[in-house]
Short mmCIF file of C-alpha atoms in Angstrom, two decimals:
data_model
loop_
_atom_site.label_atom_id
_atom_site.label_comp_id
_atom_site.label_asym_id
_atom_site.label_seq_id
_atom_site.Cartn_x
_atom_site.Cartn_y
_atom_site.Cartn_z
CA MET A 7 108.34 21.02 -28.42
CA LYS A 8 107.20 17.43 -28.42
CA ILE A 9 105.56 17.91 -25.01
CA GLN A 10 103.71 20.97 -26.29
CA ARG A 11 102.36 18.96 -29.20
CA ILE A 12 101.19 16.24 -26.81
CA TRP A 13 99.39 18.81 -24.62
CA ALA A 14 97.83 20.37 -27.71
CA CYS A 15 96.58 16.97 -28.86
CA ALA A 16 95.26 16.18 -25.38
CA LEU A 17 93.49 19.51 -25.20
CA GLY A 18 92.02 18.99 -28.65
CA LEU A 19 90.77 15.55 -27.68
CA SER A 20 89.25 16.92 -24.48
CA LEU A 21 87.43 19.66 -26.34
CA ALA A 22 86.23 17.17 -28.93
CA LEU A 23 84.88 14.84 -26.25
CA THR A 24 83.17 17.77 -24.48
CA ALA A 25 81.61 18.86 -27.75
CA CYS A 26 80.39 15.32 -28.40
CA ALA A 27 78.98 15.06 -24.89
CA SER A 28 77.17 18.37 -25.27
CA GLN A 29 75.54 17.03 -28.42
CA GLU A 30 74.16 13.93 -26.70
CA PRO A 31 70.41 13.78 -27.36
CA ALA A 32 68.42 15.49 -24.61
CA SER A 33 65.97 12.59 -24.61
CA ASN A 34 68.76 10.19 -23.64
CA LEU A 35 69.89 12.45 -20.81
CA ILE A 36 66.32 12.82 -19.59
CA ASP A 37 65.90 9.03 -19.65
CA ASP A 38 69.11 8.65 -17.65
CA ALA A 39 67.95 11.25 -15.14
CA THR A 40 64.56 9.56 -14.83
CA ALA A 41 66.28 6.23 -14.15
CA SER A 42 68.42 7.89 -11.47
CA MET A 43 65.30 9.40 -9.91
CA ASN A 44 63.63 6.00 -9.80
CA ASP A 45 66.76 4.49 -8.29
CA ALA A 46 66.75 7.20 -5.60
CA ALA A 47 63.00 6.98 -4.90
CA ALA A 48 63.62 5.59 -1.42
CA ALA A 49 65.48 8.82 -0.62
CA LYS A 50 62.35 10.93 -1.03
CA ASP A 51 61.69 11.07 2.71
CA CYS A 52 65.30 10.82 3.96
CA ALA A 53 66.84 13.45 1.68
CA GLU A 54 63.69 15.38 0.91
CA GLN A 55 65.21 18.71 -0.13
CA THR A 56 67.83 17.29 -2.50
CA TYR A 57 65.33 14.86 -4.01
CA ALA A 58 62.84 17.71 -4.54
CA LEU A 59 65.52 19.76 -6.31
CA ALA A 60 66.30 16.79 -8.55
CA GLN A 61 62.63 16.38 -9.35
CA LYS A 62 62.30 20.07 -10.18
CA ALA A 63 65.36 19.96 -12.46
CA LEU A 64 63.95 16.93 -14.29
CA GLU A 65 60.60 18.66 -14.81
CA GLU A 66 62.41 21.73 -16.15
CA ALA A 67 64.44 19.50 -18.50
CA LYS A 68 61.27 17.96 -19.91
CA LYS A 69 59.66 21.37 -20.30
CA ALA A 70 62.73 22.77 -22.07
CA GLN A 71 62.71 19.81 -24.43
CA GLU A 72 59.03 20.40 -25.23
CA ASP A 73 59.82 24.08 -25.91
CA GLY A 74 62.69 23.16 -28.21
CA ASP A 75 65.37 24.57 -25.89
CA ILE A 76 67.65 21.54 -26.24
CA ASP A 77 70.73 23.04 -24.55
CA THR A 78 68.74 23.87 -21.42
CA ALA A 79 67.11 20.44 -21.53
CA ARG A 80 70.54 18.78 -21.55
CA GLN A 81 71.81 21.00 -18.74
CA LYS A 82 68.78 20.43 -16.51
CA ALA A 83 68.76 16.68 -17.18
CA ARG A 84 72.41 16.38 -16.14
CA LEU A 85 71.67 18.43 -13.02
CA ALA A 86 68.70 16.20 -12.18
CA GLN A 87 70.81 13.06 -12.49
CA THR A 88 73.56 14.50 -10.30
CA LEU A 89 71.09 15.61 -7.62
CA ALA A 90 69.29 12.26 -7.68
CA LYS A 91 72.55 10.44 -7.04
CA GLN A 92 73.37 12.91 -4.28
CA ALA A 93 69.95 12.36 -2.67
CA LYS A 94 70.52 8.63 -2.66
CA GLU A 95 73.89 9.07 -0.96
CA GLU A 96 72.42 11.46 1.62
CA ALA A 97 69.63 9.00 2.38
CA GLN A 98 72.13 6.21 2.97
CA LEU A 99 74.08 8.42 5.37
CA ASN A 100 70.88 9.48 7.18
CA GLU A 101 69.31 6.02 7.20
CA GLU A 102 69.21 5.71 10.99
CA ASP A 103 67.66 9.15 11.50
CA CYS A 104 65.20 8.51 8.67
CA GLN A 105 64.07 5.24 10.22
CA ARG A 106 63.57 6.98 13.55
CA ARG A 107 61.35 9.62 11.93
CA LYS A 108 59.41 6.93 10.06
CA ASN A 109 58.81 5.08 13.32
CA ALA A 110 57.47 8.30 14.85
CA ALA A 111 55.08 8.74 11.92
CA ASP A 112 53.94 5.11 12.24
CA ALA A 113 53.29 5.68 15.93
CA VAL A 114 51.06 8.67 15.16
CA THR A 115 49.22 6.62 12.53
CA GLU A 116 48.63 3.93 15.13
CA ILE A 117 47.18 6.50 17.50
CA PHE A 118 44.73 7.60 14.79
CA ALA A 119 43.63 3.99 14.46
CA GLN A 120 42.29 4.02 18.00
CA ASP A 121 38.52 4.18 18.35
CA GLU A 122 38.30 7.55 20.06
CA LEU A 123 40.31 9.44 17.45
CA SER A 124 38.71 7.49 14.61
CA GLN A 125 35.42 8.93 15.77
CA VAL A 126 36.95 12.40 15.90
CA GLN A 127 38.08 12.07 12.27
CA ASP A 128 34.46 11.71 11.21
CA MET A 129 33.49 14.97 12.88
CA THR A 130 33.29 18.23 10.95
CA ALA A 131 33.97 21.81 11.93
CA ASP A 132 31.14 23.60 13.69
CA SER A 133 29.62 26.48 11.73
CA SER A 134 29.57 28.58 14.90
CA PHE A 135 33.31 28.96 14.55
CA GLY A 136 35.49 30.51 11.89
CA VAL A 137 38.33 28.57 10.29
CA ILE A 138 41.83 29.78 11.11
CA TYR A 139 44.20 29.76 8.12
CA PHE A 140 48.00 29.78 7.99
CA ASP A 141 50.70 30.89 5.58
CA PHE A 142 52.85 28.26 3.89
CA ASP A 143 55.06 26.34 6.31
CA GLU A 144 54.09 28.63 9.20
CA SER A 145 52.46 28.06 12.59
CA PHE A 146 52.19 31.67 13.77
CA LEU A 147 48.82 33.45 13.57
CA SER A 148 48.47 36.31 11.10
CA SER A 149 46.42 39.39 11.98
CA SER A 150 43.38 38.00 10.12
CA ALA A 151 43.77 34.64 11.88
CA LEU A 152 43.86 36.41 15.25
CA GLU A 153 40.65 38.25 14.39
CA THR A 154 38.96 34.94 13.58
CA LEU A 155 40.26 33.43 16.82
CA LYS A 156 38.88 36.33 18.86
CA LYS A 157 35.41 35.59 17.45
CA ASN A 158 35.80 31.89 18.25
CA VAL A 159 36.90 32.73 21.79
CA THR A 160 33.76 34.83 22.19
CA VAL A 161 31.64 31.79 21.21
CA LEU A 162 33.45 29.67 23.81
CA LYS A 163 33.02 32.33 26.49
CA ASN A 164 29.30 32.50 25.73
CA ASN A 165 29.09 28.70 26.02
CA PRO A 166 31.16 27.86 29.12
CA SER A 167 30.18 24.17 29.08
CA MET A 168 31.37 23.69 25.49
CA ASN A 169 34.65 21.90 24.82
CA VAL A 170 36.30 21.72 21.42
CA ILE A 171 38.78 19.75 19.39
CA LEU A 172 41.25 21.83 17.39
CA GLY A 173 41.55 19.87 14.14
CA SER A 174 44.87 20.98 12.66
CA HIS A 175 45.84 20.55 9.01
CA THR A 176 48.51 21.24 6.37
CA ASP A 177 48.56 21.23 2.59
CA GLU A 178 49.90 18.21 0.68
CA ARG A 179 53.50 19.37 0.29
CA GLY A 180 56.10 17.71 2.50
CA THR A 181 56.44 14.32 4.14
CA THR A 182 53.82 12.72 6.38
CA GLU A 183 55.87 13.09 9.55
CA TYR A 184 56.82 16.70 8.80
CA ASN A 185 53.20 17.69 8.20
CA LEU A 186 52.01 15.91 11.33
CA ALA A 187 54.53 17.91 13.34
CA LEU A 188 53.58 21.15 11.58
CA SER A 189 49.86 20.61 12.14
CA GLN A 190 50.59 19.92 15.83
CA LYS A 191 52.43 23.25 16.05
CA ARG A 192 49.51 25.06 14.43
CA GLY A 193 47.03 23.53 16.84
CA ASN A 194 49.24 24.36 19.80
CA SER A 195 49.60 27.94 18.58
CA VAL A 196 45.83 28.38 18.39
CA LYS A 197 45.37 26.80 21.81
CA ASP A 198 48.05 28.98 23.40
CA HIS A 199 46.52 32.16 21.99
CA ALA A 200 43.02 31.11 23.08
CA GLN A 201 44.33 30.48 26.59
CA SER A 202 45.90 33.95 26.63
CA MET A 203 42.43 35.29 25.77
CA GLY A 204 40.87 33.59 28.78
CA ILE A 205 39.86 30.08 27.64
CA ASP A 206 40.87 27.22 29.94
CA GLY A 207 43.27 24.88 28.16
CA SER A 208 41.36 21.82 29.41
CA ARG A 209 38.48 22.80 27.12
CA MET A 210 40.61 22.42 23.98
CA SER A 211 42.30 19.31 22.58
CA VAL A 212 44.68 19.50 19.62
CA VAL A 213 44.35 16.72 17.03
CA PRO A 214 46.95 16.94 14.22
CA TYR A 215 45.80 15.49 10.90
CA GLY A 216 48.76 16.59 8.79
CA LYS A 217 47.82 16.46 5.10
CA GLU A 218 45.39 13.56 5.44
CA LYS A 219 42.11 15.52 5.43
CA PRO A 220 42.24 18.27 2.77
CA ALA A 221 39.38 20.77 2.64
CA SER A 222 40.04 21.32 -1.06
CA ILE A 223 41.26 18.65 -3.49
CA GLY A 224 43.83 19.95 -5.95
CA SER A 225 47.33 21.33 -6.32
CA ARG A 226 46.53 24.97 -7.04
CA GLU A 227 47.73 27.64 -4.63
CA GLN A 228 44.13 28.35 -3.63
CA ASP A 229 43.70 24.67 -2.70
CA TYR A 230 46.86 24.76 -0.60
CA ALA A 231 45.67 27.93 1.15
CA LEU A 232 42.33 26.35 2.10
CA ASN A 233 44.05 23.25 3.48
CA ARG A 234 46.45 25.09 5.83
CA ARG A 235 43.98 25.47 8.67
CA VAL A 236 42.77 24.81 12.21
CA GLU A 237 39.08 24.01 12.68
CA PHE A 238 37.05 24.11 15.89
CA ILE A 239 34.98 20.95 16.42
CA LYS A 240 32.51 20.52 19.29
CA ARG A 241 33.06 17.48 21.45
#
């Protein structure tokens, strides 16, 4: 009987503490989550997915607070803090791999610093060619992209002495190294298809810009769509 009373008291205390915790001001929880996000900032590139989820949860917490949905604000703030801490731990575990990817990105940046490619960066797409656009996070050519490429191939066939640079781009989402790799894939995809249509590969050079040269400044979906592209540039 005494043991039952002790368990009942313990359970009551637990419920009371839970109730008190649930009533903690949302603003305090959001501040704590923000501090955890700042503490995990270095994990942005090494634990990108988890960090992005934490950031999303924090934004949702702030929005819920603005809308007066305090319970949701508390819940999302706690989730953001937990994910931020998890991202930091993941980054520490992946530190070696992260550094390797950073070194690769630095190497690409160094290549762009060379005179020849610096000159290429100042060049613009030729109006004789259509721009080839891509879906989000994709490097395959859609049916409309293939139609545009066919027209570009016709221009190249009609001008057999013309060589081109395939300037390849992404939108702003994702890390620098990821977008450089994705833009390289997009350029390679265009080049491979053009070769299958009869254009000698030596006439086309792929230059991946990643997210560094947006065609449209902004964070709307229409801006992203315009930035996911491959442009043909005469050389």
